[in-house]
Structure formats: C-alpha cells, structure tokens
Coordinates of C-alpha atoms and ligand atoms in Angstrom, one line a residue:
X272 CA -28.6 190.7 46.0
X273 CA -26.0 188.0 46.6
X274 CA -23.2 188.7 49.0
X275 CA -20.5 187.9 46.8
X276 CA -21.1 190.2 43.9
X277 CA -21.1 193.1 46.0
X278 CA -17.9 192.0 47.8
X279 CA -16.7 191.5 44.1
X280 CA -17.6 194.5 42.9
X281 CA -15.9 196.4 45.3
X282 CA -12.6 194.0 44.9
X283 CA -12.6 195.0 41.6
X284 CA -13.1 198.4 42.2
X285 CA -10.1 197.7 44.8
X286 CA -8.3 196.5 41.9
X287 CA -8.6 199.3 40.4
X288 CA -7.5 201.7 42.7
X289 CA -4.5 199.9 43.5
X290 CA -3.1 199.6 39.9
X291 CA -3.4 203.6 39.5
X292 CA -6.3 203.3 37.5
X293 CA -8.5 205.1 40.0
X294 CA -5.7 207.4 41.4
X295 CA -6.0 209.3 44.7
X296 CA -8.9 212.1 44.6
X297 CA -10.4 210.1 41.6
X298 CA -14.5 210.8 41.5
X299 CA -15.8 207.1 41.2
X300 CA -18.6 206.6 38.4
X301 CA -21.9 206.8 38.9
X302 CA -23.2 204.0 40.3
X303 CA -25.8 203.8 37.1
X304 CA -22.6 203.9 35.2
X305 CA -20.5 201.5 36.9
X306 CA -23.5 198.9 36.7
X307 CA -24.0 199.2 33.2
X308 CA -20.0 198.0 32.7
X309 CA -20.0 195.4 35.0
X310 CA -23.3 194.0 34.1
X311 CA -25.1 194.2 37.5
X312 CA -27.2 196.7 39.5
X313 CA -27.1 200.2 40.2
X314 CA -27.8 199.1 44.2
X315 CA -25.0 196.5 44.1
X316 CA -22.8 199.0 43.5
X317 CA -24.0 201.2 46.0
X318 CA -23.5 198.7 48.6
X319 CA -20.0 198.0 46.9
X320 CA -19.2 201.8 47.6
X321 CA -20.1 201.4 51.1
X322 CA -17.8 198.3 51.7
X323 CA -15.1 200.7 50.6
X324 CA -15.7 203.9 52.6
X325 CA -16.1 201.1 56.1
X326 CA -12.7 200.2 54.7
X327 CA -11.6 204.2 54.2
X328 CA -10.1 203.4 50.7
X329 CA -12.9 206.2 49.8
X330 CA -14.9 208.4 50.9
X331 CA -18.5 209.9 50.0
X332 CA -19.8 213.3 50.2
X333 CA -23.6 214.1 49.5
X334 CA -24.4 215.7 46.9
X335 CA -20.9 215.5 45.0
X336 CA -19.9 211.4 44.8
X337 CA -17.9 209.3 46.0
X338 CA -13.8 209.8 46.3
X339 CA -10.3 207.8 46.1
X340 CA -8.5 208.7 49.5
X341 CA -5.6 209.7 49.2
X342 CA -2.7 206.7 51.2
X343 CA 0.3 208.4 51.9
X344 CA 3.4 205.9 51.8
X345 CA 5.9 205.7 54.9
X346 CA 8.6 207.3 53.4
X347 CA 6.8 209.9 52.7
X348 CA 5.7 211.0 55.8
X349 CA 8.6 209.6 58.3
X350 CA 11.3 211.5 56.8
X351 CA 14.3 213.8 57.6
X352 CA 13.7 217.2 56.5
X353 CA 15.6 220.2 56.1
X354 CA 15.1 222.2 59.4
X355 CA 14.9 225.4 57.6
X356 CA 11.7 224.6 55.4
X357 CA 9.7 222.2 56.8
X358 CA 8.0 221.7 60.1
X359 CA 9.2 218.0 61.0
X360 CA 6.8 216.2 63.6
X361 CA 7.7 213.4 62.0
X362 CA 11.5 211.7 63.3
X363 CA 11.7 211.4 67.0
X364 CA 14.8 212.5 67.5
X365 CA 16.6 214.6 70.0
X366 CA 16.6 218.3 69.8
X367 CA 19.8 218.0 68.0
X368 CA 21.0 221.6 68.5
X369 CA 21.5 221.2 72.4
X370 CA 24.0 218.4 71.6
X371 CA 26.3 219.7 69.1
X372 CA 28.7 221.4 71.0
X373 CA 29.3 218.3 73.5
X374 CA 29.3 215.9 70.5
X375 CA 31.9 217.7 68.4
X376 CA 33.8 218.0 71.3
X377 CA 33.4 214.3 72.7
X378 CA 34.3 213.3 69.0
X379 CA 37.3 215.6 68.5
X380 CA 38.6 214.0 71.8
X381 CA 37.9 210.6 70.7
X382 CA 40.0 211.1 67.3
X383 CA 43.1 212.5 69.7
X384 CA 42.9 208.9 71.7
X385 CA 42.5 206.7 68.3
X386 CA 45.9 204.6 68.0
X387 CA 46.5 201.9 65.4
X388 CA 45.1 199.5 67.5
X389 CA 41.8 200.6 67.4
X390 CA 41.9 201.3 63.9
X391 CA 42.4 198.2 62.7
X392 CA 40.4 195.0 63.1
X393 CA 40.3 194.7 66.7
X394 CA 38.4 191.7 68.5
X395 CA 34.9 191.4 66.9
X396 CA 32.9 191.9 70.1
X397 CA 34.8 195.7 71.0
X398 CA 36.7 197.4 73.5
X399 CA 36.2 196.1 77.0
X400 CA 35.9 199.3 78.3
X401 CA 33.1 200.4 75.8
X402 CA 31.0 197.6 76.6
X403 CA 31.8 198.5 80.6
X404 CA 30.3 201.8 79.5
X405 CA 26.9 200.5 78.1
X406 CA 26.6 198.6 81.2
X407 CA 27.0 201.7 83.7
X408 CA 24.5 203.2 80.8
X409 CA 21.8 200.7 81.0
X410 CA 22.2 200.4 84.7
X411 CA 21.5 203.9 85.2
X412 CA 18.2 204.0 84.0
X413 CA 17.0 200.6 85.7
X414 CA 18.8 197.5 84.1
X415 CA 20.3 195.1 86.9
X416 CA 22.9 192.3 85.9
X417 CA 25.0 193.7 83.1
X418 CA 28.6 192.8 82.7
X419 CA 31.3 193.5 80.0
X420 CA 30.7 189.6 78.9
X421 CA 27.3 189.6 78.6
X422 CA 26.8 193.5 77.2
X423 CA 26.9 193.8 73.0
X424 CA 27.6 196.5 71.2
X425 CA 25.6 197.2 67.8
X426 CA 24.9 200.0 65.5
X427 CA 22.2 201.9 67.3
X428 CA 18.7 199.9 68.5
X429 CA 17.3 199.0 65.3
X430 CA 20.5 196.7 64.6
X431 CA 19.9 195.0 68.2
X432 CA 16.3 194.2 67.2
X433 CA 17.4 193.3 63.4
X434 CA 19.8 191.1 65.4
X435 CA 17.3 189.4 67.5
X436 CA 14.4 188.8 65.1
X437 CA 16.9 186.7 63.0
X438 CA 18.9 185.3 65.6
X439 CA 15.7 184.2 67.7
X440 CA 13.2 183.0 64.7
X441 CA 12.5 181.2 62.0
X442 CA 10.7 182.5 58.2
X443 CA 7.4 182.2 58.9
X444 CA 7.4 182.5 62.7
X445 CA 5.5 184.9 65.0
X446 CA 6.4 187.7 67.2
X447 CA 4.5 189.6 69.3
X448 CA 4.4 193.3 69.8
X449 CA 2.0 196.2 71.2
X450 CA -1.1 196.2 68.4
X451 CA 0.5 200.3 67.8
X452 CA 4.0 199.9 67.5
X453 CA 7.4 201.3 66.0
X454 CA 7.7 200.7 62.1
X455 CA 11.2 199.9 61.8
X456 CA 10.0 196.6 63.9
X457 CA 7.1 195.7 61.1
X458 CA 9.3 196.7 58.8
X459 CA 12.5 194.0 59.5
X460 CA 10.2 191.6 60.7
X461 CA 8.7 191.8 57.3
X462 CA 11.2 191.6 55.2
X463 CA 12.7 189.1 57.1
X464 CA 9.0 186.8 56.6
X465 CA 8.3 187.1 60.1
X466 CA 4.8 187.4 61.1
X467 CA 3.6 189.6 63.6
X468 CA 0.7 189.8 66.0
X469 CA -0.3 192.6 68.0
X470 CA -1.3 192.7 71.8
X471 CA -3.2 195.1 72.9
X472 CA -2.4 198.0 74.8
X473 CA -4.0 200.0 77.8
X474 CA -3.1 202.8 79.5
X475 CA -0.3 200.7 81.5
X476 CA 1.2 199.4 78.3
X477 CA 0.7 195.8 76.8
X478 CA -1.8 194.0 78.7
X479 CA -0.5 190.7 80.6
X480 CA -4.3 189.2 79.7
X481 CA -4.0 189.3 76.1
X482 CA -0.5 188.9 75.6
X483 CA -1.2 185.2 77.2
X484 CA -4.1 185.0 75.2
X485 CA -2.2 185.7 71.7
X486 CA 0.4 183.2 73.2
X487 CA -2.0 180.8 73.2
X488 CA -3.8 181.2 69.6
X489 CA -0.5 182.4 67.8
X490 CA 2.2 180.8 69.7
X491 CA 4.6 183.8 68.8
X492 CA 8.3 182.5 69.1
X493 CA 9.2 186.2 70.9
X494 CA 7.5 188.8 72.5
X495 CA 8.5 192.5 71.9
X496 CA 8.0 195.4 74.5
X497 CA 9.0 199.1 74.7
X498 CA 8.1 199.8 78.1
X499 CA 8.9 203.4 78.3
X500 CA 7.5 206.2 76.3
X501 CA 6.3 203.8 73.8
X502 CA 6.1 204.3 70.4
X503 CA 3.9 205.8 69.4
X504 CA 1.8 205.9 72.4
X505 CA 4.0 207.3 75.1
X506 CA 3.0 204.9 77.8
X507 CA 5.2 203.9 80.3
X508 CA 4.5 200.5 82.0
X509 CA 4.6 201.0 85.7
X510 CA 6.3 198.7 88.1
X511 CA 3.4 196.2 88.5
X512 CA 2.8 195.8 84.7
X513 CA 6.4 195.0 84.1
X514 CA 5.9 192.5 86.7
X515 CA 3.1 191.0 85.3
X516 CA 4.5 191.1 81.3
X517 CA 7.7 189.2 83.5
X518 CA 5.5 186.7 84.9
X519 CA 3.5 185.6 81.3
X520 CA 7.0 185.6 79.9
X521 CA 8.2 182.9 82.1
X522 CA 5.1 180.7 82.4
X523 CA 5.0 180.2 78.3
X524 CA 9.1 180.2 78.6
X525 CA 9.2 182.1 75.5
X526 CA 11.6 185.0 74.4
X527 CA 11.4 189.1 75.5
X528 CA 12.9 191.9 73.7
X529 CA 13.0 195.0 76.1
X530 CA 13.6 197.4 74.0
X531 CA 14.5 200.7 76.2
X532 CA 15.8 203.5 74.2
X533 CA 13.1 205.9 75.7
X534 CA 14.0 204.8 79.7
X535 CA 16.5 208.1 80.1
X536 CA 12.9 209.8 79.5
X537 CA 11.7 208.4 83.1
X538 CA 11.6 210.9 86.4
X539 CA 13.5 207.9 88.1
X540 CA 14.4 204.8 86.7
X541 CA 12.1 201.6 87.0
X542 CA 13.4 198.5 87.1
X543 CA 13.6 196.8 83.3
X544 CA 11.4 194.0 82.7
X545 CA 14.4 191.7 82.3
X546 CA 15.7 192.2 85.9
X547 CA 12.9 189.5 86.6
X548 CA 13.8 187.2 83.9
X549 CA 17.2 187.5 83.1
X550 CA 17.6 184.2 81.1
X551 CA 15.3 184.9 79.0
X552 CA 15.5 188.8 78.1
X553 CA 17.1 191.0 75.7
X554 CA 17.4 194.0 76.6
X555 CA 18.3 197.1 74.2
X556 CA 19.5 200.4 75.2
X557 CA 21.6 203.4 73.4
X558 CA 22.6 206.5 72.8
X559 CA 20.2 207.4 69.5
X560 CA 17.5 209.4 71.4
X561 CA 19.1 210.9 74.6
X562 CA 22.5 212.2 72.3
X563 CA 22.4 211.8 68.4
X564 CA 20.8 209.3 66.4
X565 CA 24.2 209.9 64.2
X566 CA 26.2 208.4 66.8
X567 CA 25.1 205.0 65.9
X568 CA 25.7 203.4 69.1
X569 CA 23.5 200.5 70.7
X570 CA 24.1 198.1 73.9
X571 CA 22.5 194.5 74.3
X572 CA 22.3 192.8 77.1
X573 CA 21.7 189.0 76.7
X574 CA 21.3 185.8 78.1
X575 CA 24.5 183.7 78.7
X576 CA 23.4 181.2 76.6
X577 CA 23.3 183.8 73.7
X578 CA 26.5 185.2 74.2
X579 CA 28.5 183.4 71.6
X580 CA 25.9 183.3 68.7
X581 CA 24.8 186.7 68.9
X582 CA 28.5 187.8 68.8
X583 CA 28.7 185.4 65.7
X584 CA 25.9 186.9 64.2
X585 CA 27.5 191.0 64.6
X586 CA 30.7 189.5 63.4
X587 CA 29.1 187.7 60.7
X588 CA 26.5 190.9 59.8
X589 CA 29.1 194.0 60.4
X590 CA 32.4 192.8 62.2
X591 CA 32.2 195.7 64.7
X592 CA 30.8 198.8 65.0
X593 CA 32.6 201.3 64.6
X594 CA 35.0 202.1 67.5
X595 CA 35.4 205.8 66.9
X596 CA 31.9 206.4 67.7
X597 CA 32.7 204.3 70.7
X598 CA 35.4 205.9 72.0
X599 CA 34.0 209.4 72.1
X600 CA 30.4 207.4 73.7
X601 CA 32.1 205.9 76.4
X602 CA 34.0 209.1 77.3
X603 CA 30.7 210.9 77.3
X604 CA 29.5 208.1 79.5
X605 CA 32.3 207.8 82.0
X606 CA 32.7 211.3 82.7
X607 CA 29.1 211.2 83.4
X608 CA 28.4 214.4 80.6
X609 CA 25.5 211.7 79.0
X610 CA 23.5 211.8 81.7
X611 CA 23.3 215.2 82.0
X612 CA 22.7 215.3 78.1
X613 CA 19.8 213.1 78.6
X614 CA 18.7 214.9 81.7
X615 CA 18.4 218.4 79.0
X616 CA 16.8 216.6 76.9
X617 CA 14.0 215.2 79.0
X618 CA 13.6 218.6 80.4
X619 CA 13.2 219.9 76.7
X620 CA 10.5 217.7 76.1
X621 CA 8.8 218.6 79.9
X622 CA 8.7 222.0 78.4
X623 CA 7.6 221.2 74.8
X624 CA 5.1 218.7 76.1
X625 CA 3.3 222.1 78.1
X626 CA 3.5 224.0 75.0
X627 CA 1.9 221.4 72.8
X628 CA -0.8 221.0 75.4
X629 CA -1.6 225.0 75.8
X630 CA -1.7 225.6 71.9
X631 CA -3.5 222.4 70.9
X632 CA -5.8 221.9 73.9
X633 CA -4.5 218.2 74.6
X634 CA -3.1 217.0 77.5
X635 CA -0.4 214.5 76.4
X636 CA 2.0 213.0 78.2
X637 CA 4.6 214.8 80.5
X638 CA 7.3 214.2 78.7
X639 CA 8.6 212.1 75.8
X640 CA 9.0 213.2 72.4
X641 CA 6.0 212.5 71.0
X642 CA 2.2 213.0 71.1
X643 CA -0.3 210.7 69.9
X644 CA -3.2 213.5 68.9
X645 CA -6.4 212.0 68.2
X646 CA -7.7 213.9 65.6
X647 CA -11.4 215.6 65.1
X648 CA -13.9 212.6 63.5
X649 CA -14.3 214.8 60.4
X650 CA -11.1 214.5 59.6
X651 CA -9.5 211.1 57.6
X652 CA -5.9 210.8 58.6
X653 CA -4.5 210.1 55.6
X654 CA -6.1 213.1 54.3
X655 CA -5.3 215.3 56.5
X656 CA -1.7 213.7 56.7
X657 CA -1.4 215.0 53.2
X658 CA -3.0 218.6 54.0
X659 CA -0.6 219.4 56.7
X660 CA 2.3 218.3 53.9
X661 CA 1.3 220.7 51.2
X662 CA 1.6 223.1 54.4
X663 CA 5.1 221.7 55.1
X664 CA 4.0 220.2 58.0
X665 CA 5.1 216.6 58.3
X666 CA 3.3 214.8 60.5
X667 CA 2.9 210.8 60.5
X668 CA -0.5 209.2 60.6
X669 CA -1.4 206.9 63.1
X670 CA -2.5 203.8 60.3
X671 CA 1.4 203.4 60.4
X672 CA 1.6 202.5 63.8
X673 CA -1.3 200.1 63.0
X674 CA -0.2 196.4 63.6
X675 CA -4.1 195.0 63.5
X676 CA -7.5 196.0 65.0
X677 CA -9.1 199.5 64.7
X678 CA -7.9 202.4 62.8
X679 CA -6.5 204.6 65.7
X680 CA -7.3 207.8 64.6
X681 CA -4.6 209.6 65.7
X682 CA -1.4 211.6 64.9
X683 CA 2.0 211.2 66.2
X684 CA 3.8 214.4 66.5
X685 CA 7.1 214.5 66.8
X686 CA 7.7 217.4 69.5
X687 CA 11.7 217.3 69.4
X688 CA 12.7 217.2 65.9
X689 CA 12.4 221.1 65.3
X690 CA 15.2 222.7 66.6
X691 CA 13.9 226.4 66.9
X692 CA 10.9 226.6 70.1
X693 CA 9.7 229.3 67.9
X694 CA 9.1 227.1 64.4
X695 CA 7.3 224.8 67.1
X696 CA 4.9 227.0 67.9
X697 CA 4.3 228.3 64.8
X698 CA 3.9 224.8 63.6
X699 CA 1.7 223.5 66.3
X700 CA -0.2 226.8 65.5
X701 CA -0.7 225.7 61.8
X702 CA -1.3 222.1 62.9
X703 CA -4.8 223.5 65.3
X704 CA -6.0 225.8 62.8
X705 CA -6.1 222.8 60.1
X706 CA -7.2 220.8 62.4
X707 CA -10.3 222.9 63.1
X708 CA -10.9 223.7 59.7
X709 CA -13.2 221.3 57.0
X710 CA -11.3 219.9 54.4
X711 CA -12.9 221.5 50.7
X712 CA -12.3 218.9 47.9
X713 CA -10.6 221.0 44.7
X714 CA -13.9 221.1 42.8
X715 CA -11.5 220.2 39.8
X716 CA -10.6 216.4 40.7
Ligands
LIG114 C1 11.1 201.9 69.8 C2 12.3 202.2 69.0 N1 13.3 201.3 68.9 C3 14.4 201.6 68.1 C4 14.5 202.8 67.4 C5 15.7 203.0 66.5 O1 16.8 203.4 67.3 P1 18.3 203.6 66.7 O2 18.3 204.9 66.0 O3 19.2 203.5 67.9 O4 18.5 202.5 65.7 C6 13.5 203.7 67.4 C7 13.5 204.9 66.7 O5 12.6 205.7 66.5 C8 12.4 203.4 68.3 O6 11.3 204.3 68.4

C-alpha cells in the first residue's frame, strides 16, 4: 500500500468533514464501503481512519464504527453568559459583584468632576494626571521607571497589544509567545498576517533555552510574555526566570511585550521583566481583571524612542480613550481604593482556588482565576467541552490555548466569573461528576 493514497484518502475524507458533508457525530462508512467509492482497498481505508483519529478529527469505538468529533468554535465556548442560567468557567474576569458598589460610586464621582474641558477633544495622549495614575499603578505591583511621558493610555490590554503587534511588525513577520497562550493574541496577530511561534513553557514560565532557540530558526521580530498567572497556565515566572527571559531579550536585541494584567494576583510584587531592559520593553498593565473589564482602561509603558509613534498610532486608531472612565480610574487609584479592590479579589480567588481543589481533587494554583484541569484520558476535550454545554456548563477547552505542539489535554476553568460561591460549587460539582462518568454516543447518530 503506497503512502500517499492513504494520506489521500484520509484528506479527502478531511475534505469532507470540513465542508459539512460528514457533520459532527457523523458514523463514517464502512471501510468496505468507502473503498468500493474511491476505488481502493478496504485496508487503505482503515489506515486512512487511523490517520484521522491520531489527528482527533474522529474517533473509533469497537464494535460500533468510527465517529466525526465534534470541534467546538471559540465563540462558542469563550463567551459571556447570563449569570442566572449558565455556569460560566469560561471569561476570566473578576467576581464582578464585589466591585459594583465601588465602581458606581467611583463613576458617579467621576461624572460630578467632568467639565467641558474634558469633554471635548482634549490632547490625544490624556490627562496628565491619569497617566501619573497608571504609573503609581504599574509601580505597585513591580514596574520600575514609569513616568507621565513615557506611560500610554489605551482601551484595556488587548488594545496595548493590538497596538504593539502593528506598530512593532511587518505582514508576514513572526512573534513569539508561550506555545499555550491567550487567544485574543492569536487572534490579532492573525488577522493582522502575523505569524506566530510558540516557546515552550515549564513550570517557571517560557523557557530562556528555547525561546533562544526559536530566535534562532524563526527570527520572530518580538517576543511576547505574560509572566504572572499566565494564560491559561497560571504560572508565574519567578525572579530568576525573568532574569534569564531579560537576558535572551537583549543578546538577540529584539522586542518584549510584558504583558502584566495578572501581576495584582502576586503575594508581593516581582520585579517586571522590563525593569532589566527598559529600552526595549513594553510593558502592559490595567484595570480589566483586578476592577471591571467594562472599565476599559489600559497603561503602556514604552521605550523613549516609541513615544511619539505609538501616540501617533492611538491617535490615529481611537484619538483617546475615553476620559470618563479615566477620571473615575485614577480616583480609584489615588485614593488607594484599587488596591484594596485588587487585594479582595486575589483573596476571592485564594478561597475559590481551595474550593476547586477540595471538590475536584486537583491541586491548582494558589490563586489566579483560572485552573488548567487536565482531564481523565477517556475523555476528548472537545467532546466533553460540548457535554458540559448541553449541561450549561461553559467551560473552554484547552486546543484553544494551543499555539503548536501536543494537544494539552486540559480545561481552563474560569473560577471567578460566577458571581454566587454557591452556583460555583454546584458547578464544579457537575463539572467532577461528568468528568467521572463515560461519555454514551446517542445510539441514533
Ligand atoms: C493575557 C491577557 N491579556 C490581555 C487580556 C485582555 O485584557 P483587557 O480586557 O484589558 O483588554 C486578557 C483577557 O483575558 C488576557 O488574559
């Protein structure tokens, strides 16, 4: 049997499947049958099938064939969902409730101080003072060297790193990033025909050996990092690591993005990555996870040479963000009520972390918002991505942290996103029992 027509068979069976043909849960022919169309033999085939369940795009069970798996699509398991039906592990968000009454009041405050100078158009790069307040931010939780020049204000993180990845390359370029990383970074740099390349990752974070390596075979243009409570791992790189990541940066004198919206989650602060190599980080902070993603508000620290044309390119992309949102963040931040509000929430997910770990038997993290489960081998995570949906449990598989390499077999879970501690549990109940339980094909697909 020639190695192509199996590996052509199973393209086409491929083909198939991802034209809606085959849909999800669809028996495949027999493999008699299937030879008999495509003019080959009934081994062929089998060996075609068996390409396709090493690749997961179906699955075989003796004695009743072979399967479709089921692919669940992005937005339809990273979603917002109403709090009242559905069990959302999915957005890592703060445990919103704790923050309303702070928030409505910050905000209320900030509409009594708006005057019609900060309605209007007012100079692209914002208020001094709010810039002077994402510097005492960043500084708090371990960034050195900030000033109100050299501090930017954007709408939240994902707009710093939409930002950078423009600003910094080319179509076509590479970037770097931990081989598991957060979405909304695959997602701009694809759209934007970037390529990226994952490093991999150990139990320290992105590991200085490889990063150098993939320097060397992909010469990525930039490197991005989330050194604390990474998405979706929830590693923190320790002191040393950062040291090390520091020290590869500068000896290929290429780019960093630190992005740190996770660092209020530390015990104490460590000192950012960019401390060491100030001309030539970026480093992202804001007010998304520790307050309310609704609040929109994002600081960037750069290097002076990129002062100007990153302020060309906000101007250029959005003008300004918005200054109420400002206003009420840098009152929050001066008055020193948005550390405490981070402190609450860190504490939240100390607490949240302990329950996960009694109820599903898996020592995560500490704290952080999330936990990357691995999930029992008979389990396929897509599958059981969709199980737990048709329970209203929305979960998000770990193929969407995938950048390359291995399938990771795990779940993220977000622990924060449910407001209630008592929906939690019950969730996290629901979550173990299907966990433990086989999945049973509907005998009628
Ligand atoms: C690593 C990372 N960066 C950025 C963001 C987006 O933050 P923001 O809501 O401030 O845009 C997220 C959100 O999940 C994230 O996990």
């Amino acid at each position: 049997m020639s190695d192509a027509k199996f590996k052509q068979i199973a393209k086409t069976i491929e083909a198939r499947i991802d034209s809606g043909e085959y849909p999800a849960k669809f028996k495949l022919p027999p493999h008699r049958a299937l030879a008999y169309e495509l003019s080959t033999t009934p081994a062929t085939v089998a060996k075609a099938y068996q390409l396709l369940v090493d690749k997961k795009r179906v699955e075989s069970f003796v004695g009743r064939g072979t399967f479709v798996c089921v692919q669940a699509s992005l937005s339809e398991v990273i979603q917002p969902a109403d709090d009242e039906q559905d069990y959302n592990f999915s957005i890592l968000q703060p445990c919103l409730l704790q923050n309303l009454s702070p928030l409505r009041d910050a905000m209320m405050q900030a509409t009594e101080q708006l005057n019609t100078q900060l309605m209007g158009y007012t100079e692209h790069s914002g208020h001094e003072s709010h810039r002077l307040a994402g510097v005492v931010w960043a500084k708090h939780y371990g960034l050195i060297g900030g000033n109100s020049d050299n501090t930017l204000l954007t709408n939240g993180a994902q707009h710093a790193l939409s930002l950078l990845i423009h600003a910094l390359t080319e179509p076509g370029d590479t970037i770097a990033v931990e081989s598991l990383t957060y979405p909304g970074i695959m997602a701009i740099a694809k759209s934007a025909g970037r390529h990226v390349v994952g490093v991999q990752l150990d139990d320290e974070g992105m590991c200085p050996d490889d990063l150098q390596q993939v320097i060397r075979l992909n010469r990525p243009k930039l490197v991005i990092v989330v050194p604390s409570h990474q998405n979706p791992t929830g590693i923190t790189m320790p002191p040393a690591r950062r040291d090390e990541i520091a020290n590869v940066i500068a000896a290929n004198n290429i780019w960093l993005i630190e992005d740190d919206i996770y660092g209020f989650l530390n015990p104490e602060p460590i000192a950012a990555i960019s401390n060491r190599i100030p001309q030539l980080s970026f480093h992202i902070s804001g007010l998304s996870k520790a307050i309310s993603p609704a609040m929109r508000c994002g600081f960037l620290k750069v290097p002076d040479s990129h002062i100007a044309v990153l302020q060309a390119y906000i101007r250029a992309n959005i003008w300004l963000s918005s200054p109420l949102n400002y206003i009420a963040a840098a009152q929050l931040i001066e008055s020193g009520e948005a550390f405490q509000l981070a402190e609450r929430q860190r504490q939240t997910a100390i607490k949240r972390q302990q329950m996960a770990k009694e109820l599903l038997g898996y020592q995560g993290r500490e704290t952080g918002f999330q936990l990357w489960w691995p999930l029992p081998e008979h389990w396929q995570q897509e599958r059981f991505v969709m199980e737990a949906k048709n329970k209203g449990l929305i979960v998000s598989s770990g193929s969407y942290f995938k950048v390359n390499g291995e399938d990771p077999h795990h779940i993220r879970l977000s622990l924060m996103a449910i407001s209630s501690e008592q929906r939690l549990q019950q969730g996290l109940i629901m979550l173990r029992d299907l966990a433990k339980s086989e999945f049973v094909m509907n005998p009628h697909f």
